[in-house]
């Protein structure tokens, strides 16, 4: 029975005699052949390469997410800028109330409407909200808020007088709506504030003009009625004597005297 045979060469001797290893059979086994760095650390290199590839993949995904986030933030800033421009052009302020955190947000439009440079100058919060309203309008606002939270009205609205920076009161229109509720309790409400002071003054002037016109009409009617009475009394006598003169020729001279 033939026994298996293997060719075993000492690599050091091969190099010592400058022999060409490529001419040996492919199945030759070399002893003392130095192991290369890659073969020696092949397992570690595979592990490190896999980790680096995974990290590169994570970096690419994070880069994509960050790019999408930046794009969304830029779009949001543009939308906010457009909204601010639109609200500013319409002379409208934006407010946002978080009842859970007891936080009140007001944009620069509201600060400008009330005569301030920035919202922080108002020093306004849920605990001091009544300080800015006219005392006669507080009950109206509370009633409108309750009716909206109980879903009796579809929106929160009212016309109130607010104290501006000079200490005077001006007319404003409040409009808002609950955007979040939990357990039938309000969580967040968003709305707008509009300056209607000139409109209110115009309405008051119209009301005064209407009252003056009605008073003038009443005085004119009273004057005409009085004059009609004063004129009708002597005219009745004149008409009566005229009829007598026309139909009673016998006593005509007596009546004329």
PDB file of C-alpha atoms in Angstrom:
ATOM      1  CA  UNK A   1       0.000   0.000   0.000  1.00  0.00           C
ATOM      2  CA  UNK A   2       1.549   3.294  -0.928  1.00  0.00           C
ATOM      3  CA  UNK A   3       2.145   5.596   1.976  1.00  0.00           C
ATOM      4  CA  UNK A   4       1.259   9.287   1.745  1.00  0.00           C
ATOM      5  CA  UNK A   5       4.186  11.553   1.002  1.00  0.00           C
ATOM      6  CA  UNK A   6       4.674  15.251   1.707  1.00  0.00           C
ATOM      7  CA  UNK A   7       7.395  17.629   0.633  1.00  0.00           C
ATOM      8  CA  UNK A   8       8.672  19.584   3.603  1.00  0.00           C
ATOM      9  CA  UNK A   9      11.245  22.334   3.050  1.00  0.00           C
ATOM     10  CA  UNK A  10      13.104  24.435   5.572  1.00  0.00           C
ATOM     11  CA  UNK A  11      12.407  27.995   4.512  1.00  0.00           C
ATOM     12  CA  UNK A  12      15.613  29.259   6.092  1.00  0.00           C
ATOM     13  CA  UNK A  13      17.688  26.803   4.040  1.00  0.00           C
ATOM     14  CA  UNK A  14      15.769  27.771   0.939  1.00  0.00           C
ATOM     15  CA  UNK A  15      16.694  31.383   1.385  1.00  0.00           C
ATOM     16  CA  UNK A  16      20.249  30.511   2.420  1.00  0.00           C
ATOM     17  CA  UNK A  17      20.933  28.812  -0.915  1.00  0.00           C
ATOM     18  CA  UNK A  18      18.900  31.342  -2.904  1.00  0.00           C
ATOM     19  CA  UNK A  19      16.506  28.769  -4.232  1.00  0.00           C
ATOM     20  CA  UNK A  20      13.326  29.807  -6.058  1.00  0.00           C
ATOM     21  CA  UNK A  21      10.313  28.714  -4.015  1.00  0.00           C
ATOM     22  CA  UNK A  22       7.973  29.213  -6.966  1.00  0.00           C
ATOM     23  CA  UNK A  23       9.431  26.154  -8.729  1.00  0.00           C
ATOM     24  CA  UNK A  24       8.426  23.860  -5.894  1.00  0.00           C
ATOM     25  CA  UNK A  25       5.131  21.963  -6.025  1.00  0.00           C
ATOM     26  CA  UNK A  26       2.114  23.806  -4.762  1.00  0.00           C
ATOM     27  CA  UNK A  27       1.535  21.291  -1.959  1.00  0.00           C
ATOM     28  CA  UNK A  28       5.011  21.986  -0.481  1.00  0.00           C
ATOM     29  CA  UNK A  29       5.033  22.624   3.226  1.00  0.00           C
ATOM     30  CA  UNK A  30       7.527  25.232   4.499  1.00  0.00           C
ATOM     31  CA  UNK A  31       9.013  25.135   7.959  1.00  0.00           C
ATOM     32  CA  UNK A  32      10.218  28.256   9.733  1.00  0.00           C
ATOM     33  CA  UNK A  33       8.547  30.458   7.177  1.00  0.00           C
ATOM     34  CA  UNK A  34       7.931  33.905   8.716  1.00  0.00           C
ATOM     35  CA  UNK A  35       4.267  34.790   9.124  1.00  0.00           C
ATOM     36  CA  UNK A  36       3.179  38.128   7.632  1.00  0.00           C
ATOM     37  CA  UNK A  37       1.475  40.864   9.693  1.00  0.00           C
ATOM     38  CA  UNK A  38      -1.863  40.302   7.996  1.00  0.00           C
ATOM     39  CA  UNK A  39      -1.836  36.538   8.539  1.00  0.00           C
ATOM     40  CA  UNK A  40      -0.636  36.957  12.103  1.00  0.00           C
ATOM     41  CA  UNK A  41      -3.376  39.494  13.013  1.00  0.00           C
ATOM     42  CA  UNK A  42      -5.982  38.379  10.529  1.00  0.00           C
ATOM     43  CA  UNK A  43      -8.727  37.881  13.121  1.00  0.00           C
ATOM     44  CA  UNK A  44      -8.099  41.236  14.796  1.00  0.00           C
ATOM     45  CA  UNK A  45      -7.970  42.988  11.429  1.00  0.00           C
ATOM     46  CA  UNK A  46     -11.281  41.452  10.415  1.00  0.00           C
ATOM     47  CA  UNK A  47     -12.854  42.573  13.703  1.00  0.00           C
ATOM     48  CA  UNK A  48     -11.436  46.095  13.469  1.00  0.00           C
ATOM     49  CA  UNK A  49     -12.468  46.342   9.814  1.00  0.00           C
ATOM     50  CA  UNK A  50     -15.992  45.240  10.641  1.00  0.00           C
ATOM     51  CA  UNK A  51     -16.213  47.755  13.486  1.00  0.00           C
ATOM     52  CA  UNK A  52     -14.894  50.552  11.272  1.00  0.00           C
ATOM     53  CA  UNK A  53     -17.358  49.633   8.524  1.00  0.00           C
ATOM     54  CA  UNK A  54     -20.215  49.681  11.041  1.00  0.00           C
ATOM     55  CA  UNK A  55     -19.062  53.029  12.415  1.00  0.00           C
ATOM     56  CA  UNK A  56     -18.826  54.459   8.912  1.00  0.00           C
ATOM     57  CA  UNK A  57     -22.362  53.268   8.226  1.00  0.00           C
ATOM     58  CA  UNK A  58     -23.559  54.856  11.477  1.00  0.00           C
ATOM     59  CA  UNK A  59     -21.770  58.095  10.582  1.00  0.00           C
ATOM     60  CA  UNK A  60     -23.395  58.145   7.161  1.00  0.00           C
ATOM     61  CA  UNK A  61     -26.843  57.557   8.673  1.00  0.00           C
ATOM     62  CA  UNK A  62     -26.288  60.248  11.323  1.00  0.00           C
ATOM     63  CA  UNK A  63     -25.020  62.646   8.675  1.00  0.00           C
ATOM     64  CA  UNK A  64     -28.172  62.054   6.659  1.00  0.00           C
ATOM     65  CA  UNK A  65     -30.372  62.517   9.721  1.00  0.00           C
ATOM     66  CA  UNK A  66     -28.559  65.741  10.660  1.00  0.00           C
ATOM     67  CA  UNK A  67     -28.926  67.034   7.106  1.00  0.00           C
ATOM     68  CA  UNK A  68     -32.665  66.284   7.140  1.00  0.00           C
ATOM     69  CA  UNK A  69     -32.981  67.872  10.584  1.00  0.00           C
ATOM     70  CA  UNK A  70     -31.146  71.019   9.460  1.00  0.00           C
ATOM     71  CA  UNK A  71     -33.355  71.187   6.383  1.00  0.00           C
ATOM     72  CA  UNK A  72     -36.480  70.824   8.537  1.00  0.00           C
ATOM     73  CA  UNK A  73     -35.199  73.485  10.962  1.00  0.00           C
ATOM     74  CA  UNK A  74     -34.478  75.860   8.090  1.00  0.00           C
ATOM     75  CA  UNK A  75     -37.946  75.279   6.665  1.00  0.00           C
ATOM     76  CA  UNK A  76     -39.425  75.846  10.116  1.00  0.00           C
ATOM     77  CA  UNK A  77     -37.465  79.080  10.533  1.00  0.00           C
ATOM     78  CA  UNK A  78     -38.659  80.241   7.123  1.00  0.00           C
ATOM     79  CA  UNK A  79     -42.243  79.391   8.044  1.00  0.00           C
ATOM     80  CA  UNK A  80     -41.898  81.197  11.369  1.00  0.00           C
ATOM     81  CA  UNK A  81     -40.376  84.181   9.608  1.00  0.00           C
ATOM     82  CA  UNK A  82     -43.232  84.276   7.101  1.00  0.00           C
ATOM     83  CA  UNK A  83     -45.750  83.958   9.926  1.00  0.00           C
ATOM     84  CA  UNK A  84     -44.104  86.798  11.859  1.00  0.00           C
ATOM     85  CA  UNK A  85     -44.115  88.987   8.755  1.00  0.00           C
ATOM     86  CA  UNK A  86     -47.764  88.184   8.065  1.00  0.00           C
ATOM     87  CA  UNK A  87     -48.795  88.826  11.675  1.00  0.00           C
ATOM     88  CA  UNK A  88     -46.739  92.012  11.786  1.00  0.00           C
ATOM     89  CA  UNK A  89     -48.264  93.255   8.549  1.00  0.00           C
ATOM     90  CA  UNK A  90     -51.738  92.580   9.894  1.00  0.00           C
ATOM     91  CA  UNK A  91     -50.842  94.180  13.251  1.00  0.00           C
ATOM     92  CA  UNK A  92     -51.587  90.913  15.071  1.00  0.00           C
ATOM     93  CA  UNK A  93     -49.756  89.336  18.014  1.00  0.00           C
ATOM     94  CA  UNK A  94     -49.403  85.606  18.727  1.00  0.00           C
ATOM     95  CA  UNK A  95     -49.714  84.003  22.184  1.00  0.00           C
ATOM     96  CA  UNK A  96     -49.356  80.431  23.431  1.00  0.00           C
ATOM     97  CA  UNK A  97     -50.295  79.256  26.939  1.00  0.00           C
ATOM     98  CA  UNK A  98     -49.099  75.980  28.484  1.00  0.00           C
ATOM     99  CA  UNK A  99     -51.291  75.388  31.547  1.00  0.00           C
ATOM    100  CA  UNK A 100     -49.327  72.337  32.647  1.00  0.00           C
ATOM    101  CA  UNK A 101     -45.979  74.154  32.761  1.00  0.00           C
ATOM    102  CA  UNK A 102     -47.686  77.458  33.656  1.00  0.00           C
ATOM    103  CA  UNK A 103     -45.781  79.098  30.810  1.00  0.00           C
ATOM    104  CA  UNK A 104     -46.983  81.960  28.620  1.00  0.00           C
ATOM    105  CA  UNK A 105     -45.326  82.659  25.276  1.00  0.00           C
ATOM    106  CA  UNK A 106     -45.875  85.974  23.501  1.00  0.00           C
ATOM    107  CA  UNK A 107     -44.161  87.058  20.309  1.00  0.00           C
ATOM    108  CA  UNK A 108     -42.716  90.468  19.569  1.00  0.00           C
ATOM    109  CA  UNK A 109     -45.982  91.506  17.953  1.00  0.00           C
ATOM    110  CA  UNK A 110     -47.818  91.480  21.287  1.00  0.00           C
ATOM    111  CA  UNK A 111     -45.011  93.424  22.947  1.00  0.00           C
ATOM    112  CA  UNK A 112     -45.212  96.073  20.233  1.00  0.00           C
ATOM    113  CA  UNK A 113     -49.012  96.258  20.480  1.00  0.00           C
ATOM    114  CA  UNK A 114     -48.711  96.959  24.206  1.00  0.00           C
ATOM    115  CA  UNK A 115     -45.905  99.483  23.735  1.00  0.00           C
ATOM    116  CA  UNK A 116     -42.947  97.345  24.857  1.00  0.00           C
ATOM    117  CA  UNK A 117     -39.680  96.510  23.092  1.00  0.00           C
ATOM    118  CA  UNK A 118     -39.726  92.762  23.783  1.00  0.00           C
ATOM    119  CA  UNK A 119     -42.049  90.236  25.489  1.00  0.00           C
ATOM    120  CA  UNK A 120     -39.742  89.876  28.510  1.00  0.00           C
ATOM    121  CA  UNK A 121     -40.452  93.517  29.435  1.00  0.00           C
ATOM    122  CA  UNK A 122     -44.089  92.650  30.182  1.00  0.00           C
ATOM    123  CA  UNK A 123     -43.205  90.299  33.075  1.00  0.00           C
ATOM    124  CA  UNK A 124     -46.463  88.497  32.409  1.00  0.00           C
ATOM    125  CA  UNK A 125     -47.468  85.021  33.624  1.00  0.00           C
ATOM    126  CA  UNK A 126     -50.558  83.016  34.599  1.00  0.00           C
ATOM    127  CA  UNK A 127     -50.430  84.312  38.177  1.00  0.00           C
ATOM    128  CA  UNK A 128     -50.467  87.976  37.170  1.00  0.00           C
ATOM    129  CA  UNK A 129     -52.720  87.779  34.112  1.00  0.00           C
ATOM    130  CA  UNK A 130     -55.452  89.936  35.686  1.00  0.00           C
ATOM    131  CA  UNK A 131     -53.059  92.869  36.156  1.00  0.00           C
ATOM    132  CA  UNK A 132     -53.061  93.653  32.450  1.00  0.00           C
ATOM    133  CA  UNK A 133     -56.858  93.487  31.960  1.00  0.00           C
ATOM    134  CA  UNK A 134     -59.326  96.235  32.784  1.00  0.00           C
ATOM    135  CA  UNK A 135     -61.181  95.277  36.001  1.00  0.00           C
ATOM    136  CA  UNK A 136     -64.570  95.532  34.261  1.00  0.00           C
ATOM    137  CA  UNK A 137     -63.503  93.017  31.559  1.00  0.00           C
ATOM    138  CA  UNK A 138     -62.100  90.246  33.784  1.00  0.00           C
ATOM    139  CA  UNK A 139     -65.440  88.520  34.373  1.00  0.00           C
ATOM    140  CA  UNK A 140     -66.168  88.559  30.636  1.00  0.00           C
ATOM    141  CA  UNK A 141     -62.851  86.837  29.836  1.00  0.00           C
ATOM    142  CA  UNK A 142     -63.308  84.245  32.573  1.00  0.00           C
ATOM    143  CA  UNK A 143     -66.801  83.418  31.317  1.00  0.00           C
ATOM    144  CA  UNK A 144     -65.592  83.117  27.700  1.00  0.00           C
ATOM    145  CA  UNK A 145     -62.752  80.809  28.823  1.00  0.00           C
ATOM    146  CA  UNK A 146     -65.085  78.555  30.816  1.00  0.00           C
ATOM    147  CA  UNK A 147     -67.578  78.318  27.962  1.00  0.00           C
ATOM    148  CA  UNK A 148     -64.824  77.309  25.545  1.00  0.00           C
ATOM    149  CA  UNK A 149     -63.250  74.726  27.877  1.00  0.00           C
ATOM    150  CA  UNK A 150     -66.691  73.197  28.385  1.00  0.00           C
ATOM    151  CA  UNK A 151     -67.100  73.097  24.576  1.00  0.00           C
ATOM    152  CA  UNK A 152     -70.132  75.377  24.686  1.00  0.00           C
ATOM    153  CA  UNK A 153     -68.414  77.702  22.202  1.00  0.00           C
ATOM    154  CA  UNK A 154     -66.084  76.542  19.414  1.00  0.00           C
ATOM    155  CA  UNK A 155     -63.487  79.212  20.169  1.00  0.00           C
ATOM    156  CA  UNK A 156     -62.315  81.556  22.913  1.00  0.00           C
ATOM    157  CA  UNK A 157     -62.913  85.178  21.964  1.00  0.00           C
ATOM    158  CA  UNK A 158     -63.675  88.551  23.457  1.00  0.00           C
ATOM    159  CA  UNK A 159     -63.155  92.300  23.154  1.00  0.00           C
ATOM    160  CA  UNK A 160     -61.303  93.657  26.176  1.00  0.00           C
ATOM    161  CA  UNK A 161     -59.296  96.624  27.361  1.00  0.00           C
ATOM    162  CA  UNK A 162     -55.634  95.952  28.110  1.00  0.00           C
ATOM    163  CA  UNK A 163     -53.163  98.162  29.939  1.00  0.00           C
ATOM    164  CA  UNK A 164     -50.361  99.403  27.709  1.00  0.00           C
ATOM    165  CA  UNK A 165     -46.938 100.622  28.790  1.00  0.00           C
ATOM    166  CA  UNK A 166     -48.132 104.190  29.424  1.00  0.00           C
ATOM    167  CA  UNK A 167     -50.741 102.924  31.891  1.00  0.00           C
ATOM    168  CA  UNK A 168     -53.668 103.713  29.607  1.00  0.00           C
ATOM    169  CA  UNK A 169     -56.182 101.122  28.443  1.00  0.00           C
ATOM    170  CA  UNK A 170     -56.797 100.283  24.806  1.00  0.00           C
ATOM    171  CA  UNK A 171     -59.292  97.988  23.144  1.00  0.00           C
ATOM    172  CA  UNK A 172     -58.046  94.624  21.835  1.00  0.00           C
ATOM    173  CA  UNK A 173     -59.699  91.535  20.379  1.00  0.00           C
ATOM    174  CA  UNK A 174     -58.687  88.150  21.815  1.00  0.00           C
ATOM    175  CA  UNK A 175     -59.181  84.983  19.788  1.00  0.00           C
ATOM    176  CA  UNK A 176     -57.905  81.519  20.704  1.00  0.00           C
ATOM    177  CA  UNK A 177     -58.604  77.802  20.796  1.00  0.00           C
ATOM    178  CA  UNK A 178     -57.631  74.867  22.967  1.00  0.00           C
ATOM    179  CA  UNK A 179     -55.202  72.609  21.120  1.00  0.00           C
ATOM    180  CA  UNK A 180     -54.748  70.003  23.854  1.00  0.00           C
ATOM    181  CA  UNK A 181     -56.854  68.645  26.708  1.00  0.00           C
ATOM    182  CA  UNK A 182     -56.326  65.825  29.209  1.00  0.00           C
ATOM    183  CA  UNK A 183     -59.043  64.510  31.507  1.00  0.00           C
ATOM    184  CA  UNK A 184     -61.270  67.425  30.441  1.00  0.00           C
ATOM    185  CA  UNK A 185     -58.632  69.844  31.712  1.00  0.00           C
ATOM    186  CA  UNK A 186     -57.019  72.453  29.415  1.00  0.00           C
ATOM    187  CA  UNK A 187     -53.369  71.800  28.673  1.00  0.00           C
ATOM    188  CA  UNK A 188     -52.528  74.217  25.883  1.00  0.00           C
ATOM    189  CA  UNK A 189     -54.228  77.152  24.185  1.00  0.00           C
ATOM    190  CA  UNK A 190     -53.014  79.168  21.200  1.00  0.00           C
ATOM    191  CA  UNK A 191     -54.447  82.418  19.891  1.00  0.00           C
ATOM    192  CA  UNK A 192     -53.949  85.928  18.545  1.00  0.00           C
ATOM    193  CA  UNK A 193     -54.316  89.505  19.790  1.00  0.00           C
ATOM    194  CA  UNK A 194     -55.613  92.313  17.554  1.00  0.00           C
ATOM    195  CA  UNK A 195     -55.693  96.061  18.136  1.00  0.00           C
ATOM    196  CA  UNK A 196     -59.267  97.313  17.642  1.00  0.00           C
ATOM    197  CA  UNK A 197     -58.946 100.580  19.594  1.00  0.00           C
ATOM    198  CA  UNK A 198     -59.545 102.844  16.572  1.00  0.00           C
ATOM    199  CA  UNK A 199     -62.459 100.665  15.511  1.00  0.00           C
ATOM    200  CA  UNK A 200     -64.010 100.980  18.977  1.00  0.00           C
ATOM    201  CA  UNK A 201     -63.498 104.744  18.976  1.00  0.00           C
ATOM    202  CA  UNK A 202     -65.149 104.933  15.553  1.00  0.00           C
ATOM    203  CA  UNK A 203     -68.078 102.833  16.797  1.00  0.00           C
ATOM    204  CA  UNK A 204     -68.438 105.122  19.832  1.00  0.00           C
ATOM    205  CA  UNK A 205     -68.427 108.184  17.572  1.00  0.00           C
ATOM    206  CA  UNK A 206     -71.041 106.571  15.362  1.00  0.00           C
ATOM    207  CA  UNK A 207     -73.155 105.804  18.423  1.00  0.00           C
ATOM    208  CA  UNK A 208     -72.860 109.399  19.636  1.00  0.00           C
ATOM    209  CA  UNK A 209     -73.734 110.699  16.181  1.00  0.00           C
ATOM    210  CA  UNK A 210     -76.723 108.343  16.066  1.00  0.00           C
ATOM    211  CA  UNK A 211     -77.899 109.518  19.494  1.00  0.00           C
ATOM    212  CA  UNK A 212     -77.484 113.154  18.464  1.00  0.00           C
ATOM    213  CA  UNK A 213     -79.405 112.522  15.244  1.00  0.00           C
ATOM    214  CA  UNK A 214     -82.181 110.781  17.164  1.00  0.00           C
ATOM    215  CA  UNK A 215     -82.275 113.648  19.668  1.00  0.00           C
ATOM    216  CA  UNK A 216     -82.408 116.198  16.844  1.00  0.00           C
ATOM    217  CA  UNK A 217     -85.213 114.257  15.168  1.00  0.00           C
ATOM    218  CA  UNK A 218     -87.103 114.111  18.455  1.00  0.00           C
ATOM    219  CA  UNK A 219     -86.688 117.871  19.036  1.00  0.00           C
ATOM    220  CA  UNK A 220     -87.750 118.585  15.453  1.00  0.00           C
ATOM    221  CA  UNK A 221     -90.859 116.439  15.848  1.00  0.00           C
ATOM    222  CA  UNK A 222     -91.670 118.106  19.148  1.00  0.00           C
ATOM    223  CA  UNK A 223     -91.152 121.550  17.600  1.00  0.00           C
ATOM    224  CA  UNK A 224     -93.373 120.743  14.628  1.00  0.00           C
ATOM    225  CA  UNK A 225     -96.070 119.318  16.870  1.00  0.00           C
ATOM    226  CA  UNK A 226     -95.966 122.386  19.130  1.00  0.00           C
ATOM    227  CA  UNK A 227     -95.986 124.823  16.225  1.00  0.00           C
ATOM    228  CA  UNK A 228     -98.820 122.897  14.582  1.00  0.00           C
ATOM    229  CA  UNK A 229    -100.822 123.208  17.776  1.00  0.00           C
ATOM    230  CA  UNK A 230    -100.036 126.924  18.159  1.00  0.00           C
ATOM    231  CA  UNK A 231    -100.942 127.655  14.558  1.00  0.00           C
ATOM    232  CA  UNK A 232    -104.021 125.417  14.446  1.00  0.00           C
ATOM    233  CA  UNK A 233    -105.726 127.192  17.405  1.00  0.00           C
ATOM    234  CA  UNK A 234    -105.982 130.705  15.862  1.00  0.00           C
ATOM    235  CA  UNK A 235    -106.528 129.260  12.409  1.00  0.00           C
ATOM    236  CA  UNK A 236    -109.610 127.428  13.649  1.00  0.00           C
ATOM    237  CA  UNK A 237    -111.096 130.749  14.742  1.00  0.00           C
ATOM    238  CA  UNK A 238    -110.213 132.448  11.466  1.00  0.00           C
ATOM    239  CA  UNK A 239    -111.654 129.601   9.402  1.00  0.00           C
ATOM    240  CA  UNK A 240    -114.797 129.548  11.520  1.00  0.00           C
ATOM    241  CA  UNK A 241    -115.473 133.279  11.160  1.00  0.00           C
ATOM    242  CA  UNK A 242    -114.692 133.032   7.432  1.00  0.00           C
ATOM    243  CA  UNK A 243    -117.372 130.384   7.044  1.00  0.00           C
ATOM    244  CA  UNK A 244    -119.854 132.569   8.941  1.00  0.00           C
ATOM    245  CA  UNK A 245    -119.091 135.557   6.696  1.00  0.00           C
ATOM    246  CA  UNK A 246    -119.600 133.422   3.598  1.00  0.00           C
ATOM    247  CA  UNK A 247    -122.896 131.870   4.620  1.00  0.00           C
ATOM    248  CA  UNK A 248    -124.427 134.581   6.872  1.00  0.00           C
ATOM    249  CA  UNK A 249    -124.685 137.701   4.692  1.00  0.00           C
ATOM    250  CA  UNK A 250    -127.238 139.329   7.015  1.00  0.00           C
ATOM    251  CA  UNK A 251    -124.851 139.787   9.912  1.00  0.00           C
ATOM    252  CA  UNK A 252    -121.749 140.299   7.755  1.00  0.00           C
ATOM    253  CA  UNK A 253    -121.214 143.933   8.754  1.00  0.00           C
ATOM    254  CA  UNK A 254    -121.705 143.099  12.446  1.00  0.00           C
ATOM    255  CA  UNK A 255    -119.035 140.410  12.384  1.00  0.00           C
ATOM    256  CA  UNK A 256    -116.619 142.640  10.471  1.00  0.00           C
ATOM    257  CA  UNK A 257    -116.986 145.401  13.046  1.00  0.00           C
TER     258      UNK A 257
END
